[in-house]
C-alpha cells in the first residue's frame, strides 16, 4: 500500500471503481460547485459504473449525460470552470480524448497564463486508460505523454483504490486543470501482468482499505511501493503491479516507485532512490518513442549521472498501435522487466 | 429529352469549388445576399420554436430604411440614450482602430486587427446586455470593451506588450482579457470559445443564476467542429446563450461560400439544430440592438439559446499582415449594399433630432484627441521590443496556480 499522507481512520475495501465513485460522492457533497458529466455518466452511472447512483443522489443539475462530443464536453467544462464551477468531466476512454485535444491543450492548459491569472480552469478530465484487457487499438491506449508535454496541465494516474480516491479528491480541489488517467485494468483488482493466473479482486487484498469520508493524497508526491537497494523502477498505473511482481519473481531487491503524479512530478523521490541504487529502469505501457519514459530517463541522467552504474533502461509498449490478438506480446509484463533488470544489474 | 433516361451519370464528375463573384479589378455581384426590405421581417414571440424561425433564416431583419427611418416590428422601443451611447461607442471604436493601425505601421507593435465596418454588432449587443453577463468574443469585438468603457490606455498597453500590459506580455496584441467587463480571454484558436460560452451559460443555469453568455464566431470559423459542438450543447441543455455569427463575407482571403455559405445562410444552421435563429442586418444598429435584446430576454426567460447571423462586411484588411487587394475588388466595401453602420445610424439620429453633423464632427475629433492622448500615455510604459517590457521572471507565473519546482528551476536557469 502506498504512503498515505493524510491521516484517516476506518474504512472498508473498495474496488477502484467504488473508490473513484466515492471521491466524486464526497466532493459533490462537500462543494456545491462540483458537477460531473460525460457520455452515459448520468442515469446509467457510467459504462464502468464510476458514477453509479450519483445522479439519483445529487440530481440532474449536478450529474448529467452529455452528447457524444469530446470537444463539446471539454469546451463546455472549460466554460463552466471559467464561471466558477468545478467540473469533473469524463471521457469514456482515453483513446477518445483526441477530439478534445484542442480544448485541453489550447484552452484549459493556457487559460490562466494567457489571461494573466484573470480566468482559470479548475477542472478534471477523468478518463480510463491502459491495456491488458483485449481492448484493441481504441480501448487500450496510454496517451499520458501528450498531456505531460503540455505546460499548464497536471497529469495524474493512480494504481490502487486508496490513491484513486485521495488523488481524485485532490485533483478536484486543485485549481489547475488535471488529466486524471484511470488504468481500467486495475478497476476491479490489481493486475501484475501474469495474465495466465487468476486475478484477485480488490476485496481480497488484505491491505486495501479505503476510508468512506474525505481525505486526499497530495499531488506531486510519488510513493515508494517496494523498497530495495539493487535497482530503481520508475513506473505508474498498472505496471506498478508488474514491477513488484517482476522483483518478487526474480528475487531482485528492486525499489519500485509509483509516480502517481506524472507531471508535475516528485523529482526528489526519484533522485533519492536512483542515487541509492545507482541503477534505473523506466516502465510504462505507452509506446516508447517520445513516451513519458524518455523524460524520466532524461531527468535521471541530468540529476543522477555520477551515481549511475549502468545505462537507464526503458521497458515500454512497442512503437505500434495497440494490437488485439497480440495483447501479451505487446503488454510489458514481468518477463520483460526481469530481462531489463538482469541487463541493468550486469553492468 | 435525350434518349438516355439519366444522361448525367455518364458524364465525368467535377469537383465544385466555390468562388466569389468578383476578384481584383472586377465588381462583386451582391445579389447572393438576398436582402429583405427594412421592416419586412416578423418579430416572433419570445417562445418561438426553431422551426417557426426557419423561414426567417433566409430573410434579413432590418430596421433602418434607405431614408434613415426606423420601420417595422423591430423598430419599437429603443431609447434615445441608447442610440447616443451606441454612436459614441462606434465612433470611439473606429478612432481606436485607426490609431492602432498607425501604431502598428510605425512599428510600435507587431500586429493589429481592426473591426472597420462591423462596429454596430459588438456595440449594439453589448448595450442590450446586463452587468454580469459574459461575452466570449473573437479578436474582432473590441467594440465590446469600448462600449463598456474599459481604459483605452490599458487596452493599448496590451497591444504594445509593454511593462503595463495587463496580460504581462504573454499574449499577441488584441487578445484582450477583461473579466470585470464580462469579456472572456481571447484565444488564437478559432471557435474554441463558442462552446465555452455554452458551458458558461450552462453553469449559470446550474447555479440558478440570472446571467447569460454570448458566443461570437466569424463566418469562416463556423466550419470548425466546435461550432457544431456549441450548437448541439446549446440546444440540448437549452443554455442561456446568444450564439452570434458575424458573417463579414470573408475569412482572410476566403469568401464565405468556402465556409459553406453558398445557397444557404449561417442562420439556417442554427434552426436546423433546433435553435431559434435569425438573420440580421449587422450594419443596422437598431436591428442589432433590438434582436440582441430579444435574444437576451429569451435566454433570461429560460427559453434557451438563440442564433443570430449578422450580415456585414469586413471593410478593412483581415489584419495588419493582410493585403485584400490580392483577392477581392479594392472598392468592394463601398458597394456593399448594407452600407456603413456609423453613417446609417448618423442619418437616422439626425432625422430624429438626436444628432447633428456638428456633433458628429466634434465627437470624432474629441475621440481622435482622446485616443492620441491615451496612446501617448500608453507609450510611456514602453513599446514592443523596448526595455520597458514585462519582466522575464513573469514568464513563469500563472502557468499553474502555484509555481511548480521545475518552473522554479527554469526561472533560476534564466537568472531572473
Ligand atoms: C484553429 C485555427 N485555424 C486557423 C487559424 C488562422 N486564422 C486566423 S483568423 C482566420 C480567419 C477567420 O475568419 P472568420 O471566422 O470569417 O472571422 P473574421 O476574421 O472574418 O472576423 C484564420 C484562418 C486560427 N487562428 N485558428
PDB file of N, CA and C in Angstrom, chain A residues 131-136 139-140 195 322-328:
ATOM      1  N   UNK A 131      -3.983  -0.836 -21.197  1.00  0.00           N
ATOM      2  CA  UNK A 131      -4.350  -2.083 -21.875  1.00  0.00           C
ATOM      3  C   UNK A 131      -4.428  -3.256 -20.923  1.00  0.00           C
ATOM      4  N   UNK A 132      -4.185  -4.431 -21.513  1.00  0.00           N
ATOM      5  CA  UNK A 132      -4.263  -5.651 -20.713  1.00  0.00           C
ATOM      6  C   UNK A 132      -5.680  -6.187 -20.589  1.00  0.00           C
ATOM      7  N   UNK A 133      -6.561  -5.695 -21.433  1.00  0.00           N
ATOM      8  CA  UNK A 133      -7.968  -6.128 -21.352  1.00  0.00           C
ATOM      9  C   UNK A 133      -8.502  -6.582 -22.708  1.00  0.00           C
ATOM     10  N   UNK A 134      -7.624  -6.887 -23.646  1.00  0.00           N
ATOM     11  CA  UNK A 134      -8.055  -7.198 -25.012  1.00  0.00           C
ATOM     12  C   UNK A 134      -8.934  -6.072 -25.561  1.00  0.00           C
ATOM     13  N   UNK A 135      -8.479  -4.875 -25.358  1.00  0.00           N
ATOM     14  CA  UNK A 135      -9.247  -3.711 -25.811  1.00  0.00           C
ATOM     15  C   UNK A 135      -8.899  -3.272 -27.215  1.00  0.00           C
ATOM     16  N   UNK A 136      -7.874  -3.874 -27.777  1.00  0.00           N
ATOM     17  CA  UNK A 136      -7.500  -3.495 -29.138  1.00  0.00           C
ATOM     18  C   UNK A 136      -7.018  -2.053 -29.228  1.00  0.00           C
ATOM     19  N   UNK A 139      -9.232   0.889 -27.180  1.00  0.00           N
ATOM     20  CA  UNK A 139      -9.685   0.745 -25.791  1.00  0.00           C
ATOM     21  C   UNK A 139      -8.511   0.389 -24.883  1.00  0.00           C
ATOM     22  N   UNK A 140      -7.309   0.761 -25.295  1.00  0.00           N
ATOM     23  CA  UNK A 140      -6.115   0.305 -24.573  1.00  0.00           C
ATOM     24  C   UNK A 140      -5.023   1.361 -24.444  1.00  0.00           C
ATOM     25  N   UNK A 195      -1.056 -12.821 -16.935  1.00  0.00           N
ATOM     26  CA  UNK A 195      -2.425 -12.966 -17.460  1.00  0.00           C
ATOM     27  C   UNK A 195      -2.878 -14.406 -17.437  1.00  0.00           C
ATOM     28  N   UNK A 322      -1.876  -0.324 -30.522  1.00  0.00           N
ATOM     29  CA  UNK A 322      -2.099  -1.424 -29.584  1.00  0.00           C
ATOM     30  C   UNK A 322      -2.874  -2.543 -30.290  1.00  0.00           C
ATOM     31  N   UNK A 323      -2.280  -3.722 -30.434  1.00  0.00           N
ATOM     32  CA  UNK A 323      -2.938  -4.786 -31.202  1.00  0.00           C
ATOM     33  C   UNK A 323      -3.926  -5.578 -30.342  1.00  0.00           C
ATOM     34  N   UNK A 324      -4.713  -6.399 -30.992  1.00  0.00           N
ATOM     35  CA  UNK A 324      -5.720  -7.182 -30.281  1.00  0.00           C
ATOM     36  C   UNK A 324      -5.213  -8.592 -29.971  1.00  0.00           C
ATOM     37  N   UNK A 325      -4.961  -9.361 -31.028  1.00  0.00           N
ATOM     38  CA  UNK A 325      -4.564 -10.761 -30.814  1.00  0.00           C
ATOM     39  C   UNK A 325      -3.222 -10.855 -30.078  1.00  0.00           C
ATOM     40  N   UNK A 326      -2.359  -9.883 -30.306  1.00  0.00           N
ATOM     41  CA  UNK A 326      -1.007  -9.938 -29.729  1.00  0.00           C
ATOM     42  C   UNK A 326      -0.939  -9.200 -28.393  1.00  0.00           C
ATOM     43  N   UNK A 327      -2.062  -9.147 -27.687  1.00  0.00           N
ATOM     44  CA  UNK A 327      -2.134  -8.421 -26.414  1.00  0.00           C
ATOM     45  C   UNK A 327      -0.896  -8.639 -25.544  1.00  0.00           C
ATOM     46  N   UNK A 328      -0.526  -9.924 -25.317  1.00  0.00           N
ATOM     47  CA  UNK A 328       0.528 -10.206 -24.325  1.00  0.00           C
ATOM     48  C   UNK A 328       1.924 -10.137 -24.921  1.00  0.00           C
TER      49      UNK A 328
END
